[in-house]
Each structure stands twice: as structure tokens, then as C-alpha cells.
Coordinates of C-alpha atoms in Angstrom, one line a residue:
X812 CA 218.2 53.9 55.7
X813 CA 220.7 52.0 57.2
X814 CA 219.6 53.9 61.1
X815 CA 215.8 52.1 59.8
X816 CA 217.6 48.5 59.0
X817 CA 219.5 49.1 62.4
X818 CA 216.3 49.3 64.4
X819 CA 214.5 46.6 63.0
X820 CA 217.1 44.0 63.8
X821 CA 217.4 45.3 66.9
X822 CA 213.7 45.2 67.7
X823 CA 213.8 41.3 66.0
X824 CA 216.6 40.5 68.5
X825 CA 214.5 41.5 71.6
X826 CA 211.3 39.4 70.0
X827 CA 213.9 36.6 69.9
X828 CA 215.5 36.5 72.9
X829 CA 211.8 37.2 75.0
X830 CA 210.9 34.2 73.6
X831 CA 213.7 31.7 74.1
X832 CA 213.1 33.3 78.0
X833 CA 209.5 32.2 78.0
X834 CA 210.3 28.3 76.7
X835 CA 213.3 28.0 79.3
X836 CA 210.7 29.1 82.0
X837 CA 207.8 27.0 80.8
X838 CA 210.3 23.9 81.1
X839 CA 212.2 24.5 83.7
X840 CA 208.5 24.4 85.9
X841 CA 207.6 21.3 84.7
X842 CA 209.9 19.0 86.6
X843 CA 209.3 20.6 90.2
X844 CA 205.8 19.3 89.6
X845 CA 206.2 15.6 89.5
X846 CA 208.0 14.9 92.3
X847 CA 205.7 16.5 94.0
X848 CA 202.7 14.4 93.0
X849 CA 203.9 11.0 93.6
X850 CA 205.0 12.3 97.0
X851 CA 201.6 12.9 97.9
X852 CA 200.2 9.8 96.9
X853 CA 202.5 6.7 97.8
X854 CA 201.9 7.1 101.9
X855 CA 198.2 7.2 101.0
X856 CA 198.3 4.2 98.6
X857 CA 200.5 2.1 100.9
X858 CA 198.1 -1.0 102.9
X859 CA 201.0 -1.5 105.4
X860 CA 200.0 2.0 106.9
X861 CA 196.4 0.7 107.9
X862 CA 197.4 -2.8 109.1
X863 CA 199.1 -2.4 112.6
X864 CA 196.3 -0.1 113.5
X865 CA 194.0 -3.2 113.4
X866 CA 195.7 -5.7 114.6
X867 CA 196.7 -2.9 117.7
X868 CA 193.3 -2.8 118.2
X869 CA 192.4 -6.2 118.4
X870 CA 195.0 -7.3 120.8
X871 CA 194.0 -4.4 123.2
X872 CA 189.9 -5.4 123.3
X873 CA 191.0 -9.1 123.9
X874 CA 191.2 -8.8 127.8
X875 CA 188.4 -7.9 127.8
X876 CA 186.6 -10.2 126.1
X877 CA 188.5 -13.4 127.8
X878 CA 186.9 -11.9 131.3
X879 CA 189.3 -13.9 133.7
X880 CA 188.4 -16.3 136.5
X881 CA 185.0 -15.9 138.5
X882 CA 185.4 -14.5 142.0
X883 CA 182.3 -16.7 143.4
X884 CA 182.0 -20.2 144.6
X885 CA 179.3 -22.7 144.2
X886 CA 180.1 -25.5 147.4
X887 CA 177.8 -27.6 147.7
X888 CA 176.9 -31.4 149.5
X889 CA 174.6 -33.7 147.5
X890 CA 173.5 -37.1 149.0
X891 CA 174.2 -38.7 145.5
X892 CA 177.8 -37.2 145.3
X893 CA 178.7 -38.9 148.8
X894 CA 176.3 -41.9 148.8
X895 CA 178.7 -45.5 148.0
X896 CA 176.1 -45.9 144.8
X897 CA 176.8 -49.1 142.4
X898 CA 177.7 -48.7 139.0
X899 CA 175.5 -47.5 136.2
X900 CA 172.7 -47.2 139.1
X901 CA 169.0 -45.4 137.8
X902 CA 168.2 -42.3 138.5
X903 CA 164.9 -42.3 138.0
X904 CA 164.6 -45.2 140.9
X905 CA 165.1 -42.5 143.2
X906 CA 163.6 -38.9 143.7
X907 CA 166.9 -38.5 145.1
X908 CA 169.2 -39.2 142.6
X909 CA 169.3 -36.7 139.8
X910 CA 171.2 -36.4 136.4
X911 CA 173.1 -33.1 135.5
X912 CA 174.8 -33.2 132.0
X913 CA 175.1 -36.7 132.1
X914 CA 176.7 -37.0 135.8
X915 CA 174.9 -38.8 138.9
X916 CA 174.1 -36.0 141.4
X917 CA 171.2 -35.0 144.1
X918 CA 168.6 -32.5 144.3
X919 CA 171.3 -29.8 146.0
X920 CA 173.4 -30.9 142.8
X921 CA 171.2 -29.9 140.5
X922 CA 170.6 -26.0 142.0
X923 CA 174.1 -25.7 142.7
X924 CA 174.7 -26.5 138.6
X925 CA 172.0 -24.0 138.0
X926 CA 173.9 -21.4 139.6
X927 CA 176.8 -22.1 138.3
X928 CA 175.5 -21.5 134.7
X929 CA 173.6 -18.5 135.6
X930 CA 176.1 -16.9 137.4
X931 CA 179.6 -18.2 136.2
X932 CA 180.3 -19.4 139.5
X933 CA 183.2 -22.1 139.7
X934 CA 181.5 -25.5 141.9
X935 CA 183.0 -27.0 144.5
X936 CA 181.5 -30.5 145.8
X937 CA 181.5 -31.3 149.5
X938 CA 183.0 -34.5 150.1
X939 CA 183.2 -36.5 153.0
X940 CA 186.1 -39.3 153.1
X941 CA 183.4 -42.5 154.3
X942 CA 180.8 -42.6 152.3
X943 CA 176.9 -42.9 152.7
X944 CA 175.0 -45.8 151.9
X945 CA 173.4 -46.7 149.1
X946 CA 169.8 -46.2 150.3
X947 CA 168.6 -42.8 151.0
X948 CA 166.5 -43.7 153.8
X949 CA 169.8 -45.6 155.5
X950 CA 171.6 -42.3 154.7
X951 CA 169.6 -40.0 156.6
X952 CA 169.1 -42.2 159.5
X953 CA 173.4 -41.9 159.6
X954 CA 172.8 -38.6 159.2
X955 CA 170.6 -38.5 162.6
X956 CA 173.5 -40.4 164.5
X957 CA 176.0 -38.4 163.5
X958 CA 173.8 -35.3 164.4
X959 CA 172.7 -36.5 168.3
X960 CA 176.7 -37.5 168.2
X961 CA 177.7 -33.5 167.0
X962 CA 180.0 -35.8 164.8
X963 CA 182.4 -33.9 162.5
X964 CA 183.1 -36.3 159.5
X965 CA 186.2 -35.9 157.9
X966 CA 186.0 -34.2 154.3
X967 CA 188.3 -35.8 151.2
X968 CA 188.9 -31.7 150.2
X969 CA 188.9 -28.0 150.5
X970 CA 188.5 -25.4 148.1
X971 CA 192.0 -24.2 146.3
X972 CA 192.6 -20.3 147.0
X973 CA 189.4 -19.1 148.6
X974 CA 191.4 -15.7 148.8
X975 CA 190.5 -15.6 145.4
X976 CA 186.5 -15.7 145.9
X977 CA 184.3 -12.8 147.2
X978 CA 180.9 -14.4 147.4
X979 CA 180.3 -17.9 148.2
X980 CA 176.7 -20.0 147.6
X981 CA 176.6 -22.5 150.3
X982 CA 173.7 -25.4 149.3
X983 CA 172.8 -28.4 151.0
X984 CA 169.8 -30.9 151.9
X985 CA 167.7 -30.2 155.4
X986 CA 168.6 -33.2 157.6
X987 CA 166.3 -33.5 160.5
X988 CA 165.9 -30.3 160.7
X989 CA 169.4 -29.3 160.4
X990 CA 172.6 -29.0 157.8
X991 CA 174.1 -32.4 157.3
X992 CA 177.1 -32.6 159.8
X993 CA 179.8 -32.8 156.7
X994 CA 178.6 -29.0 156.4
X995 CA 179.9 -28.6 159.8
X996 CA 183.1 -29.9 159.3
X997 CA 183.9 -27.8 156.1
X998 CA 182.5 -24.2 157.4
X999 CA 185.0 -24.8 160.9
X1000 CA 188.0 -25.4 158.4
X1001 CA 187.3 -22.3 156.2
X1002 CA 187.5 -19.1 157.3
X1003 CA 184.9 -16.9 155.2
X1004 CA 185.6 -13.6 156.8
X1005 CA 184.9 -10.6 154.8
X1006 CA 182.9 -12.6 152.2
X1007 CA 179.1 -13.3 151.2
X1008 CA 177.3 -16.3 151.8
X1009 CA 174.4 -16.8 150.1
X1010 CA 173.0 -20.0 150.9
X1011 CA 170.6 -22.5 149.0
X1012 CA 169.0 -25.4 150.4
X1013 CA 166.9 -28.5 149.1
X1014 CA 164.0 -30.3 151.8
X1015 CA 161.1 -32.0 151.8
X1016 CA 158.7 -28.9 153.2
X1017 CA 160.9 -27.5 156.6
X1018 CA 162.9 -24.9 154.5
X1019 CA 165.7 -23.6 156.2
X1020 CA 164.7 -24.1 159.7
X1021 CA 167.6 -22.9 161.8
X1022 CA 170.3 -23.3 159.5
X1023 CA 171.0 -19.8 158.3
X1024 CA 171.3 -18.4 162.3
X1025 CA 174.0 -21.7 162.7
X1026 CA 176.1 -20.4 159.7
X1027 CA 176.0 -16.6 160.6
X1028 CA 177.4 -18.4 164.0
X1029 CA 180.0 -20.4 162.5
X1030 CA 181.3 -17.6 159.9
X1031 CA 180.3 -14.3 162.1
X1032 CA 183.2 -12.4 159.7
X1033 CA 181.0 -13.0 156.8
X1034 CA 177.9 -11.7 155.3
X1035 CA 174.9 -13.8 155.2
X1036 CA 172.4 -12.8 152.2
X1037 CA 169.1 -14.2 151.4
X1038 CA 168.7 -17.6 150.8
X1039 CA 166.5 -19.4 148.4
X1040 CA 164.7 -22.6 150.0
X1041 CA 163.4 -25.6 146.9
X1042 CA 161.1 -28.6 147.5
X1043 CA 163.0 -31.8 146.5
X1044 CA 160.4 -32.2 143.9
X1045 CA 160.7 -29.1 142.3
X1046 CA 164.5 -29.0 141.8
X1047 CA 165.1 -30.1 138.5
X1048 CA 162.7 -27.9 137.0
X1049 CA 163.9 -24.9 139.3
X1050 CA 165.8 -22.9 136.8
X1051 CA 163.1 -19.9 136.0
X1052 CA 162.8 -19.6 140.1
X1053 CA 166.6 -19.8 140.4
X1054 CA 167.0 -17.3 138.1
X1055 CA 164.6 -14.7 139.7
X1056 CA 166.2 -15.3 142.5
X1057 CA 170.2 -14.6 141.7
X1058 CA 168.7 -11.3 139.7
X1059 CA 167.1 -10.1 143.1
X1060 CA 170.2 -10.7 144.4
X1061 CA 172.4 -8.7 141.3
X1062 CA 174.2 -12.0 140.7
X1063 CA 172.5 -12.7 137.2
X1064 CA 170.7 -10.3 134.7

């Protein structure tokens, strides 16, 4: 009886401690798990991970999208921009004297502003230090004098850094058959070597004449391309033609 008793408490003590083995176990997992969780999740939660990647991203397409300086040149001479005109004169006197955003220019004015925009060009006017008169009709007979004279009239500027420029759109009226002598002066004082010259000029009906052969002369270092030739009356609404004509060239889309 007493070897019976023996083996039951025996058997109750191994039942006992099993299970006090089991609870230690089942508690002593428990911790190791959370830790583990809210490791996982903080670095996912956290904004500040997600914010320098934009703002990185940002900073490196703005270079792009500023585009820098343009490497073409607009110069241009315009009988209004060089003409000794009075104060508040009319434009519409004159089917010379033209308006472009609200300043007095000429018929080679208004192109050369059309290029500009289409092309992003930067302008350059063509100055000369006397000015013209008044009267258009005076002004080209000056122009005729100074011609049969192979005059060179002094210019009031040259273009800053033409290092800078690759192509260069050279515009100006047809004056008795010829470039107006100013343009004379200004293509002897630059050197265009090694860039493109495309030039534009304004006339009555003559075109170019032999203007484009007298700058390939003056700048043979330079590339001449084609030209585009407009009627004085057709100038100011030359922007469609303009337009056809710097895509043929690549200059505009």
C-alpha cells in the first residue's frame, strides 16, 4: 500500500512540474515578439524617410528646365531704330515705321523680333552714332551718298561676347541695291569665323541682289545659310512665312 501511495505522488509530481515548464516557456516567448514588431514598422511609418528623396529630385531636374543662355544672335539695322524721329511720331504715317510690343521700329525690326520669339535668339540692334533723318525718302538718298562714297559710318556698339554665339541672323533693308553701309562697318569689326550666318532682308521687290556673295566676302570663316527675302509690305504679317522658314532651317519646330 504504501509502494501504491508512493507512486502516485510521484506520478502527481512529474504532472506538476511538466506544467509549471510549459507556462515558463509560453511567457518567456512572449516578450521577444514585441520588440520585434515595432522594429519593423517605425522606419516604414516615418515621413522624413520620403522627403529628401523629393526635394533631391527636384533640385536635380531644375537645370534643366532653366535652359541657360541662347547661343544665337538676332543683329539687325532698321531705318526706324537709326532715323533722328520726333517724339511720339505715328506709325501708321509711314509704311516704314513699324510698332513691335509697343516700341518704334522698321520693317527689318519687325522680322528680326519674329525670330527672336520663334527661336529664342537674344537681338542685337545696329546702331550707327549720326543719325538718319527723319524722312525715309531723305534717308535713303544718304544712304546712296554714303554708298558711291564706300563710307563706313561709325556704329554706337558691338555685340558683348560673340564667343558665346554659334549662329548669327544678320537682317537688314536693300539700299539701292545693296546692304546699308552701317552693315559694312559692323561685319569689318566682327570676326564671325567658324559661325552661321543666316541672313534676312526686307525690300521693296529686288530681294537680296548681291548682298549674300558681299557677306560670304566679308566673313569667308563663316558659314552662309539660306536666307529668307520679305516685301516691306508683308512684314508685319510675316510670322507663318517666318516660321516655315527657321523650321527648314532646324532653328524652330
Amino acid at each position: 500500500m504504501k509502494r501504491i501511495l508512493a507512486f502516485l505522488l510521484a506520478g502527481m509530481m512529474v504532472v506538476s512540474l511538466a506544467a509549471c515548464s510549459e507556462t515558463e516557456s509560453q511567457e518567456s516567448s512572449q516578450p521577444s515578439q514585441a520588440p520585434s514588431s515595432s522594429q519593423v514598422s517605425e522606419p516604414e511609418e516615418s515621413p522624413s524617410s520620403e522627403q529628401p528623396q523629393s526635394s533631391s529630385s527636384s533640385a536635380e531636374e531644375t537645370p534643366e528646365a532653366d535652359g541657360g543662355e541662347s547661343n544665337m544672335l538676332v543683329a539687325y539695322f532698321s531705318y526706324a531704330e537709326n532715323a533722328d524721329l520726333p517724339d511720339g511720331v505715328d506709325a501708321s504715317a509711314t509704311a516704314s515705321i513699324q510698332t513691335w510690343n509697343d516700341t518704334i521700329t522698321g520693317n527689318t525690326g519687325v522680322v528680326a523680333n519674329m525670330i527672336a520669339e520663334s527661336t529664342g535668339a537674344e537681338l542685337f540692334s545696329i546702331q550707327t552714332v549720326e543719325k538718319y533723318p527723319a524722312s525715309y525718302d531723305e534717308t535713303i538718298d544718304q544712304g546712296q551718298q554714303e554708298r558711291n562714297a564706300d563710307a563706313r559710318p561709325e556704329l554706337t556698339a558691338l555685340p558683348e561676347n560673340l564667343d558665346a554665339y554659334d549662329v548669327i541672323f544678320l537682317g537688314f533693308p536693300n539700299w539701292w541695291g545693296d546692304m546699308p553701309m552701317a552693315l559694312y562697318s559692323f561685319l569689318e569689326q566682327v570676326d564671325l569665323s567658324g559661325k552661321t550666318i543666316v541672313p534676312f532682308v526686307t525690300s521693296g521687290g529686288s530681294g537680296f541682289s548681291s548682298t549674300v556673295s558681299t557677306i560670304e566676302g566679308l566673313e569667308s570663316g563663316a558659314t552662309v545659310q539660306e536666307g529668307l527675302h520679305l516685301r516691306d509690305s508683308s512684314a508685319t504679317g510675316a510670322q507663318q512665312q517666318v516660321n516655315e522658314w527657321l523650321s527648314g532651317l532646324g532653328y524652330a519646330g
